[in-house]
PDB file of C-alpha atoms in Angstrom:
ATOM      1  CA  MET A   1      -9.387  30.278  31.463  1.00  0.00           C
ATOM      2  CA  LYS A   2     -12.696  28.336  30.983  1.00  0.00           C
ATOM      3  CA  LYS A   3     -11.144  27.474  27.025  1.00  0.00           C
ATOM      4  CA  ILE A   4      -7.538  26.070  27.982  1.00  0.00           C
ATOM      5  CA  CYS A   5      -9.540  23.392  30.842  1.00  0.00           C
ATOM      6  CA  ILE A   6     -11.877  22.969  28.313  1.00  0.00           C
ATOM      7  CA  LEU A   7      -8.468  22.632  25.987  1.00  0.00           C
ATOM      8  CA  SER A   8      -6.384  20.523  28.841  1.00  0.00           C
ATOM      9  CA  VAL A   9      -9.551  18.138  28.932  1.00  0.00           C
ATOM     10  CA  LEU A  10      -9.862  17.282  25.492  1.00  0.00           C
ATOM     11  CA  PHE A  11      -6.542  16.862  24.792  1.00  0.00           C
ATOM     12  CA  PHE A  12      -6.112  14.272  27.853  1.00  0.00           C
ATOM     13  CA  PHE A  13      -9.363  12.612  26.059  1.00  0.00           C
ATOM     14  CA  THR A  14      -7.343  11.895  23.622  1.00  0.00           C
ATOM     15  CA  LEU A  15      -3.521  11.589  24.651  1.00  0.00           C
ATOM     16  CA  GLY A  16      -6.432   8.170  25.951  1.00  0.00           C
ATOM     17  CA  LEU A  17      -7.729   7.717  23.070  1.00  0.00           C
ATOM     18  CA  LEU A  18      -4.671   7.156  21.136  1.00  0.00           C
ATOM     19  CA  ALA A  19      -2.949   5.243  23.745  1.00  0.00           C
ATOM     20  CA  GLN A  20      -5.700   2.285  23.742  1.00  0.00           C
ATOM     21  CA  ASN A  21      -6.177   1.916  20.458  1.00  0.00           C
ATOM     22  CA  ASN A  22      -2.337   1.199  20.683  1.00  0.00           C
ATOM     23  CA  ASN A  23      -3.293  -0.824  23.587  1.00  0.00           C
ATOM     24  CA  THR A  24      -2.844  -4.834  22.097  1.00  0.00           C
ATOM     25  CA  GLU A  25      -6.009  -6.533  25.460  1.00  0.00           C
ATOM     26  CA  TYR A  26      -7.980  -3.144  24.229  1.00  0.00           C
ATOM     27  CA  TRP A  27      -8.094  -4.563  20.439  1.00  0.00           C
ATOM     28  CA  ARG A  28      -8.042  -8.811  21.967  1.00  0.00           C
ATOM     29  CA  ASP A  29     -10.601  -8.029  24.116  1.00  0.00           C
ATOM     30  CA  LEU A  30     -13.346  -6.310  21.418  1.00  0.00           C
ATOM     31  CA  GLY A  31     -12.410  -9.109  19.307  1.00  0.00           C
ATOM     32  CA  TYR A  32     -13.720 -11.698  21.669  1.00  0.00           C
ATOM     33  CA  LYS A  33     -16.907 -10.285  22.566  1.00  0.00           C
ATOM     34  CA  ALA A  34     -16.989  -9.553  18.579  1.00  0.00           C
ATOM     35  CA  LYS A  35     -16.486 -13.812  18.618  1.00  0.00           C
ATOM     36  CA  LEU A  36     -18.936 -14.601  20.992  1.00  0.00           C
ATOM     37  CA  LYS A  37     -22.017 -11.958  19.729  1.00  0.00           C
ATOM     38  CA  GLY A  38     -21.337 -13.461  17.418  1.00  0.00           C
ATOM     39  CA  ASP A  39     -20.083 -10.661  14.671  1.00  0.00           C
ATOM     40  CA  ILE A  40     -17.313 -12.538  13.702  1.00  0.00           C
ATOM     41  CA  GLU A  41     -16.700  -9.989  10.380  1.00  0.00           C
ATOM     42  CA  SER A  42     -15.387  -7.575  13.475  1.00  0.00           C
ATOM     43  CA  SER A  43     -13.742  -9.953  15.307  1.00  0.00           C
ATOM     44  CA  ILE A  44     -11.025 -10.688  12.535  1.00  0.00           C
ATOM     45  CA  LYS A  45     -10.664  -7.097  12.179  1.00  0.00           C
ATOM     46  CA  ASN A  46      -9.999  -6.212  15.402  1.00  0.00           C
ATOM     47  CA  TYR A  47      -7.300  -8.702  15.924  1.00  0.00           C
ATOM     48  CA  LYS A  48      -5.856  -8.376  12.220  1.00  0.00           C
ATOM     49  CA  LYS A  49      -5.510  -4.503  14.306  1.00  0.00           C
ATOM     50  CA  ILE A  50      -3.309  -6.543  16.728  1.00  0.00           C
ATOM     51  CA  LEU A  51      -1.078  -7.488  14.553  1.00  0.00           C
ATOM     52  CA  GLU A  52      -0.074  -3.424  12.830  1.00  0.00           C
ATOM     53  CA  ILE A  53       0.338  -2.694  16.160  1.00  0.00           C
ATOM     54  CA  ASP A  54       2.868  -6.422  17.922  1.00  0.00           C
ATOM     55  CA  ASN A  55       2.945  -8.570  14.255  1.00  0.00           C
ATOM     56  CA  GLU A  56       4.498 -11.071  15.954  1.00  0.00           C
ATOM     57  CA  ASP A  57       1.770 -12.446  18.681  1.00  0.00           C
ATOM     58  CA  TYR A  58       0.651 -15.069  18.431  1.00  0.00           C
ATOM     59  CA  ASP A  59      -2.569 -15.170  19.569  1.00  0.00           C
ATOM     60  CA  ALA A  60      -4.420 -13.099  17.600  1.00  0.00           C
ATOM     61  CA  LYS A  61      -2.464 -15.546  14.600  1.00  0.00           C
ATOM     62  CA  LEU A  62      -4.354 -18.338  16.101  1.00  0.00           C
ATOM     63  CA  ALA A  63      -7.002 -16.426  16.281  1.00  0.00           C
ATOM     64  CA  LEU A  64      -7.691 -15.015  13.321  1.00  0.00           C
ATOM     65  CA  ALA A  65      -7.013 -19.181  11.550  1.00  0.00           C
ATOM     66  CA  ASN A  66      -9.819 -20.328  13.517  1.00  0.00           C
ATOM     67  CA  LEU A  67     -12.075 -17.684  12.967  1.00  0.00           C
ATOM     68  CA  TYR A  68     -10.675 -18.315   9.462  1.00  0.00           C
ATOM     69  CA  TYR A  69     -11.297 -21.715   9.522  1.00  0.00           C
ATOM     70  CA  SER A  70     -15.105 -20.956  11.355  1.00  0.00           C
ATOM     71  CA  GLN A  71     -15.723 -19.478   7.772  1.00  0.00           C
ATOM     72  CA  LYS A  72     -14.897 -21.796   6.559  1.00  0.00           C
ATOM     73  CA  ASP A  73     -12.458 -19.569   4.476  1.00  0.00           C
ATOM     74  CA  PHE A  74      -9.458 -22.927   4.800  1.00  0.00           C
ATOM     75  CA  GLU A  75      -7.207 -21.202   2.536  1.00  0.00           C
ATOM     76  CA  GLU A  76      -6.561 -17.552   4.716  1.00  0.00           C
ATOM     77  CA  SER A  77      -6.920 -19.783   8.387  1.00  0.00           C
ATOM     78  CA  LEU A  78      -4.099 -21.557   6.736  1.00  0.00           C
ATOM     79  CA  ASN A  79      -1.907 -18.690   5.724  1.00  0.00           C
ATOM     80  CA  TYR A  80      -2.259 -17.663   9.804  1.00  0.00           C
ATOM     81  CA  TYR A  81      -1.890 -21.362  10.845  1.00  0.00           C
ATOM     82  CA  LYS A  82       1.697 -21.124   8.220  1.00  0.00           C
ATOM     83  CA  LEU A  83       2.489 -17.927  10.618  1.00  0.00           C
ATOM     84  CA  ILE A  84       2.563 -19.282  13.864  1.00  0.00           C
ATOM     85  CA  TYR A  85       4.195 -22.520  11.989  1.00  0.00           C
ATOM     86  CA  LYS A  86       7.215 -19.990  10.967  1.00  0.00           C
ATOM     87  CA  ILE A  87       7.813 -19.307  14.325  1.00  0.00           C
ATOM     88  CA  ASP A  88       7.731 -23.168  15.830  1.00  0.00           C
ATOM     89  CA  ASN A  89       7.171 -25.405  14.106  1.00  0.00           C
ATOM     90  CA  LYS A  90       6.224 -27.997  16.802  1.00  0.00           C
ATOM     91  CA  ASP A  91       2.709 -25.739  18.165  1.00  0.00           C
ATOM     92  CA  VAL A  92       0.969 -28.552  18.406  1.00  0.00           C
ATOM     93  CA  GLU A  93      -2.579 -26.119  17.900  1.00  0.00           C
ATOM     94  CA  THR A  94      -1.257 -25.239  14.360  1.00  0.00           C
ATOM     95  CA  LEU A  95       0.196 -28.779  13.668  1.00  0.00           C
ATOM     96  CA  ASN A  96      -3.497 -30.106  14.634  1.00  0.00           C
ATOM     97  CA  GLY A  97      -5.182 -26.373  12.262  1.00  0.00           C
ATOM     98  CA  PHE A  98      -3.198 -27.707   9.318  1.00  0.00           C
ATOM     99  CA  GLY A  99      -4.109 -31.321   9.285  1.00  0.00           C
ATOM    100  CA  ARG A 100      -7.873 -29.858   9.614  1.00  0.00           C
ATOM    101  CA  CYS A 101      -7.898 -27.220   7.454  1.00  0.00           C
ATOM    102  CA  TYR A 102      -6.006 -29.993   4.458  1.00  0.00           C
ATOM    103  CA  TYR A 103      -8.872 -32.784   5.502  1.00  0.00           C
ATOM    104  CA  LYS A 104     -11.138 -29.996   4.868  1.00  0.00           C
ATOM    105  CA  LEU A 105      -9.220 -29.015   1.157  1.00  0.00           C
ATOM    106  CA  GLY A 106      -9.041 -33.034  -0.134  1.00  0.00           C
ATOM    107  CA  GLU A 107      -5.520 -33.111   0.896  1.00  0.00           C
ATOM    108  CA  LEU A 108      -5.706 -36.390   3.245  1.00  0.00           C
ATOM    109  CA  ASP A 109      -2.375 -36.953   2.846  1.00  0.00           C
ATOM    110  CA  LYS A 110      -0.931 -33.406   4.349  1.00  0.00           C
ATOM    111  CA  SER A 111      -3.534 -33.751   6.893  1.00  0.00           C
ATOM    112  CA  THR A 112      -2.413 -37.090   8.125  1.00  0.00           C
ATOM    113  CA  TYR A 113       0.897 -35.230   8.537  1.00  0.00           C
ATOM    114  CA  TYR A 114       0.484 -33.383  10.382  1.00  0.00           C
ATOM    115  CA  PHE A 115      -1.836 -34.980  12.695  1.00  0.00           C
ATOM    116  CA  GLN A 116       0.194 -37.808  13.207  1.00  0.00           C
ATOM    117  CA  ARG A 117       3.606 -34.866  13.882  1.00  0.00           C
ATOM    118  CA  ALA A 118       0.168 -33.141  16.131  1.00  0.00           C
ATOM    119  CA  ILE A 119       0.634 -36.378  18.541  1.00  0.00           C
ATOM    120  CA  GLU A 120       4.468 -37.001  18.739  1.00  0.00           C
ATOM    121  CA  TYR A 121       4.507 -33.854  20.617  1.00  0.00           C
ATOM    122  CA  LEU A 122       1.248 -33.828  22.001  1.00  0.00           C
ATOM    123  CA  PRO A 123       0.371 -38.350  22.451  1.00  0.00           C
ATOM    124  CA  SER A 124      -1.339 -37.451  25.601  1.00  0.00           C
ATOM    125  CA  TYR A 125      -4.402 -35.144  23.584  1.00  0.00           C
ATOM    126  CA  ILE A 126      -7.076 -37.745  22.391  1.00  0.00           C
ATOM    127  CA  GLN A 127      -9.111 -35.708  19.795  1.00  0.00           C
ATOM    128  CA  GLN A 128      -6.348 -35.267  17.334  1.00  0.00           C
ATOM    129  CA  TYR A 129      -6.645 -39.155  17.442  1.00  0.00           C
ATOM    130  CA  PHE A 130      -9.962 -39.341  16.343  1.00  0.00           C
ATOM    131  CA  ASP A 131      -9.774 -36.131  13.314  1.00  0.00           C
ATOM    132  CA  LEU A 132      -6.816 -39.121  12.609  1.00  0.00           C
ATOM    133  CA  ALA A 133      -8.901 -42.517  12.897  1.00  0.00           C
ATOM    134  CA  HIS A 134     -11.739 -40.069  10.297  1.00  0.00           C
ATOM    135  CA  ILE A 135      -8.993 -39.937   7.544  1.00  0.00           C
ATOM    136  CA  PHE A 136      -8.301 -43.154   7.488  1.00  0.00           C
ATOM    137  CA  ILE A 137     -11.537 -43.928   7.089  1.00  0.00           C
ATOM    138  CA  GLU A 138     -11.911 -41.733   3.991  1.00  0.00           C
ATOM    139  CA  LYS A 139      -8.519 -42.998   2.801  1.00  0.00           C
ATOM    140  CA  GLY A 140      -9.709 -47.115   3.466  1.00  0.00           C
ATOM    141  CA  GLU A 141      -7.239 -47.882   5.723  1.00  0.00           C
ATOM    142  CA  LEU A 142     -10.065 -49.456   7.813  1.00  0.00           C
ATOM    143  CA  ASP A 143      -6.525 -50.804  10.312  1.00  0.00           C
ATOM    144  CA  SER A 144      -4.984 -47.898  10.617  1.00  0.00           C
ATOM    145  CA  ALA A 145      -7.800 -46.278  11.688  1.00  0.00           C
ATOM    146  CA  ARG A 146      -7.823 -49.167  14.825  1.00  0.00           C
TER     147      ARG A 146
END
């Protein structure tokens, strides 16, 4: 009888762990906490777990794009922004992400294009104007920067 009780407890404990591991919110919480601690590699692994469970998860893709950007891995950041862009080519966070990445990669014309698109969809967001002005200054287009 004692063995049956122990086995039952172990079974339900294991079942609970399996359910928890397939829960995107569990991995999202771990990813967020790792990011707050500065453990970017663990954060990336946890957000990737979310995409293994639900490959359409917008927040995980955006978090990964931003995490790779913070690591200065602009190509990988672009890959995650592109996943979002395929589904929603008017997503302002993605358009601004493209603009920032292309700027860091020295592709100023592409960067300009994406910041201008972001402004079309969300003209009240001030930061993208500053980002665009920096690009115009770097291109020597001071009138446009103003």
